[in-house]
C-alpha cells in the first residue's frame, strides 16, 4: 500500500523507519457473545417491560383515572385538599414521567434500528433519555453489532455524573516521553447524547456487515514523521476526525497486548488494537481472522475482543494506573570537572557563592539569566531606537542624548538585569538550535518534535517526543533514544547561520538540580494548565510572557494575552497582543486554526516543523502562543480543548490558568505553590519556578515605557546627568580619557597584575555617574562569577588607588542606596564633551556666537576615536549591555553639525567641510553628516567636487542604495547624478 499523506493530528516526528511498514489488513476472530451478554439483555428487557407496560398497568389498577370525569365548579377551589386529591395529583405526575420515558424509549429504538442520523432529544428528558438509551443498548447487546454499545453499558449502575464524563480532544503523545494522565473533563449531557447517537447509528449500520463481523484496527508503527492518532484514524475510517471519541469509548481501559490500557484519547501505542464503530470502512480494518496475519497477532486480537464486555467496568480502578505513562526526565549529571559549564550556570553559581544575599536586588531576575538577557537586549534596542528617532527628528520634541535615569524599583530591576543576564548563554542556545536545523536540512531530515530543553552543567539537552535516530554532528545521543545532547565546547564552535529559528516556543519554567528547564509550548499535545493562587499564577504568566516576547532564540511569533497583561505590551508591541476576554480569543483562534490547517494542507506538510525548514522558512510557520490566566467556564473549556486538539501540529500552544487544577482537555497539568515551586507530579517535575512578581513586572514595564521614542515626545528635555566645570577653575583631580585610547591623568599606574581590572572598574564607574551597584560591578568584571572576598578586596584597592580629595573625603563613595559613586573631582573626557555641547547649545553659547564657536571647536578636538579604542580583547564585555556605542557617535555628529552650521552662517564652507570630516571619523554611518557635507560642498560653488562626493556616496551605499533623504537632496543639488550613476553602473 502506498505511503499515506494524510496529515497527522499532532505533527510529531518519528525516527527513520528501517523499512516500509506492512499495511496488510490484519484479520481478527469474530467476537462471541458471552452468558453475561444474555443476562444483561434479559434484565434490560425486564426493566423496559416494567417501566413501559408495568407502570401504567399498576396505575390503572391501583389508582384508576386520576382526572375528574366532569368539569369542576368554582366551589371546587374552596374545598380542603384531602388525601385523594394529593394521590391524584401525584398520579398525574407519574403518568407524565411515564409518557416522557416511553417517548425516549421509542426515539432510542428508532435511532438504533434505522442506523441513520442521531437520536432525537426529548425535551426535558435528560436522565430519562440516558436511562432509556442504556436499556435499549443492553437489549440489543445480543445482536450482531452489540459490541458497539459496550461503552454505554459499562456505565450502567454508575451515577449520572459519571455517565456524563466525556473526553475532550488532545493530541497524541508518544509513550515513554511525557505523561498525560490528567483526568478528562466533564462534558455536557448534550455532547454525550450526540456521541451516543453516533454509537446507536453505527450499531444498526454495522448489523448489515457481512456475517455481523466486528471491525478492528491495529495501531501502526511510525512511518517517517507520520504516526497514528485517534483523530486521524477516525478521519480515515469514519469520515470525521471528531468521531475519535467513539473509538476512545469503545476501547477505554481495555487491556492491550502489551499489558497497558488506553486511559487518554491522546495516548496510543503502536501494536495496540482498537475496536471500531460498525460503520467504519477502509482497507486497513480487519474482519477476516484467517488472512495474512501471524497466529500470534490473531491470538492477540482474539484475546482483546473478549475484553469488550467487562473491561470498562474497571475503568475507574485503572485510570492512570498502568497506561502509557512517561515523564519529563532530568538529564543525567556529568561528573564534576568534566568540562566547563554554560554561562547561565556560571551566573547562578556566582550568585550562590557570593554569599552576600542580593543587596536588595530582585532575586526573581537574578535567578533568571535567559529572561534577564532577553529583557536587557530588548531594552537596549528600545533605547537605541529612541536615540536615533530623536536625532533624526522622527518624534516631536528633543529628548536629549541620555536616556532617563531610572530610580527606585526601576533602578533595582535594571541592576538585577545587568547582574542576572546571560547573553552568552542565549547566544549559544540560539546558534546551537539553528545549527541543528541547518544540519538536519542538509541531510534532508525533518526537525524532530522537541518537548523540552535542559541547560545542565554545561550541556544542552533536547528531549524529543519520540526517538528520531542519531543526531547530526556535533550533537550526540543522550541518556536514552529520546535525548540529543550538545556540549558547551561543541556549541561554542557554531557560527551564525541564516536558518529560521527551529524552536521559538521554548520558554524557561524553572530549575531542578542545577538544571534549567525550557518547555516547548507550541509542541505540547493539548492545553497546559496552571493552578495555584492567583498572585503566584500571575507571576509565572508574566515571566513566560516576558521571556517569549524578548528571547534571543526566536525570529517571529505572536503571543496573545487573554484577560491579563495589557501593561506588558510595551515590552514587544510587535509580538504581544492583548485580548479582553475568551469570546475575543475564540473569534481569533478559530479563524487562525482553519487558516493554518489549510496552509499546511496546501503546502503538503504534516506540521509547521516541516515548513519551518523549507524554502519559505522566514515567512511562515511562526508560532502563536496563547496565555489565558483566568479559568474559563466549563463550556468555554470544552470549546478551547477542541481548538487545542490539533494545535501542536499547527504551531499553536495554550497555557491556561485554573483555580483547582481540574481543567478539561489539559494534556499537562502544573501547579505553582506559595513557596515558589512548580509542581507537575504526572510529568515527574518539581522545579524552583521562574517568576516575575507584580512589583518587578511594573518596574520592568516602566523601563520600557520610559525608553519608548513615541512616549510623551513633548516631555521635558533630559539634561546630561553629570555636568563638569569647564572653566580653568574646574580642573579635575583625576582625568580619564575614554574617547579614543584609554589614558588616566592624575593617578599613579597600579601594579601590573591588577592594573587591567582597576582600569576597567574605573571606566564602568565613569560611564555611570549615577552610581553602580556592587553586584553590577562584580558581574561586569567577572561574568563567570566571583566570591565576596575577592570582590571586596578589589573595591578596597580601587578606593586606595583613587585616593581622597584635599578635604579628606574619598573619591569612591557609597551612597544611601548602597551604590558606588565617584566624586565630582574624578572626570572623563566624555563628561567634558557632553558639558561643552550642553553649554554651547543650551548655556552661554545660546547668546554668544563667539562662545558657541569656541565651545563646539573644543568639543570636537576631544574626539580621538571610538570609545576605549585600545581595550584588551576579552575585557569590557559589559559594554554590550550599554548604549554608549550609539550615544557617542550621535553626540559627535551633533557637535559636527552644530559647528558646520556655525561656519556656514558666515559662508565659511571649507571650515564647515573640515568640521564635518572630523565628525565623520567617529560617526561614519550618520546620514545627517553626509547630507550636510553635500550642502557644504555645494556651497563652495565647485560642481566637480559635488559630483565626486556623490560618486563616493553611491560607492559607499553598495547594493542597498542611497537613503531616500540623500537621494532627494542629490536631486535638488545635482539633478544629473542619476545619469552619472547609471553610466558608472
Short mmCIF file of N, CA and C in Angstrom, two decimals, residues 31 83 112 136 138 147 173 178 278 287 326 470 503 682 717 736 795 800 841 873 969:
data_model
loop_
_atom_site.label_atom_id
_atom_site.label_comp_id
_atom_site.label_asym_id
_atom_site.label_seq_id
_atom_site.Cartn_x
_atom_site.Cartn_y
_atom_site.Cartn_z
N UNK A 31 -16.08 -11.64 17.46
CA UNK A 31 -16.35 -11.57 18.88
C UNK A 31 -17.58 -12.41 19.20
N UNK A 83 -56.61 13.50 51.01
CA UNK A 83 -55.63 12.50 50.57
C UNK A 83 -55.87 12.10 49.13
N UNK A 112 -31.65 3.38 16.90
CA UNK A 112 -30.80 2.19 16.88
C UNK A 112 -31.11 1.29 15.70
N UNK A 136 -31.98 0.22 26.11
CA UNK A 136 -32.12 -0.22 24.72
C UNK A 136 -30.81 -0.82 24.23
N UNK A 138 -28.52 -2.28 26.04
CA UNK A 138 -28.33 -3.60 26.66
C UNK A 138 -29.21 -4.66 26.00
N UNK A 147 -21.37 -5.11 20.17
CA UNK A 147 -20.12 -4.59 20.73
C UNK A 147 -20.05 -3.09 20.65
N UNK A 173 0.44 11.72 22.31
CA UNK A 173 1.75 11.80 22.93
C UNK A 173 2.43 10.46 22.79
N UNK A 178 6.33 11.62 27.74
CA UNK A 178 5.60 12.50 28.66
C UNK A 178 4.29 11.88 29.05
N UNK A 278 -19.28 0.32 14.00
CA UNK A 278 -19.79 -0.57 12.96
C UNK A 278 -19.75 0.01 11.57
N UNK A 287 -11.41 -7.79 9.45
CA UNK A 287 -12.62 -8.55 9.71
C UNK A 287 -12.37 -10.07 9.62
N UNK A 326 4.62 8.39 31.20
CA UNK A 326 6.00 8.79 31.00
C UNK A 326 6.21 10.11 31.71
N UNK A 470 19.89 8.96 15.06
CA UNK A 470 21.07 9.63 15.57
C UNK A 470 21.08 11.09 15.16
N UNK A 503 12.87 26.25 17.15
CA UNK A 503 12.01 26.02 18.32
C UNK A 503 11.79 27.33 19.07
N UNK A 682 2.55 14.30 37.53
CA UNK A 682 2.40 13.32 36.46
C UNK A 682 3.47 13.46 35.39
N UNK A 717 13.08 68.00 28.15
CA UNK A 717 14.34 67.50 27.62
C UNK A 717 15.24 67.10 28.77
N UNK A 736 40.31 61.07 33.11
CA UNK A 736 40.42 59.85 32.30
C UNK A 736 39.98 60.14 30.88
N UNK A 795 37.55 46.31 45.52
CA UNK A 795 37.00 47.62 45.86
C UNK A 795 37.92 48.39 46.79
N UNK A 800 41.80 52.79 47.40
CA UNK A 800 43.15 53.24 47.70
C UNK A 800 43.82 53.89 46.50
N UNK A 841 24.97 74.78 23.31
CA UNK A 841 23.63 74.78 22.72
C UNK A 841 22.53 75.18 23.69
N UNK A 873 41.34 42.53 24.32
CA UNK A 873 40.34 41.56 23.88
C UNK A 873 39.92 40.67 25.04
N UNK A 969 18.03 64.95 -1.72
CA UNK A 969 18.95 66.09 -1.67
C UNK A 969 19.80 66.16 -2.93
#
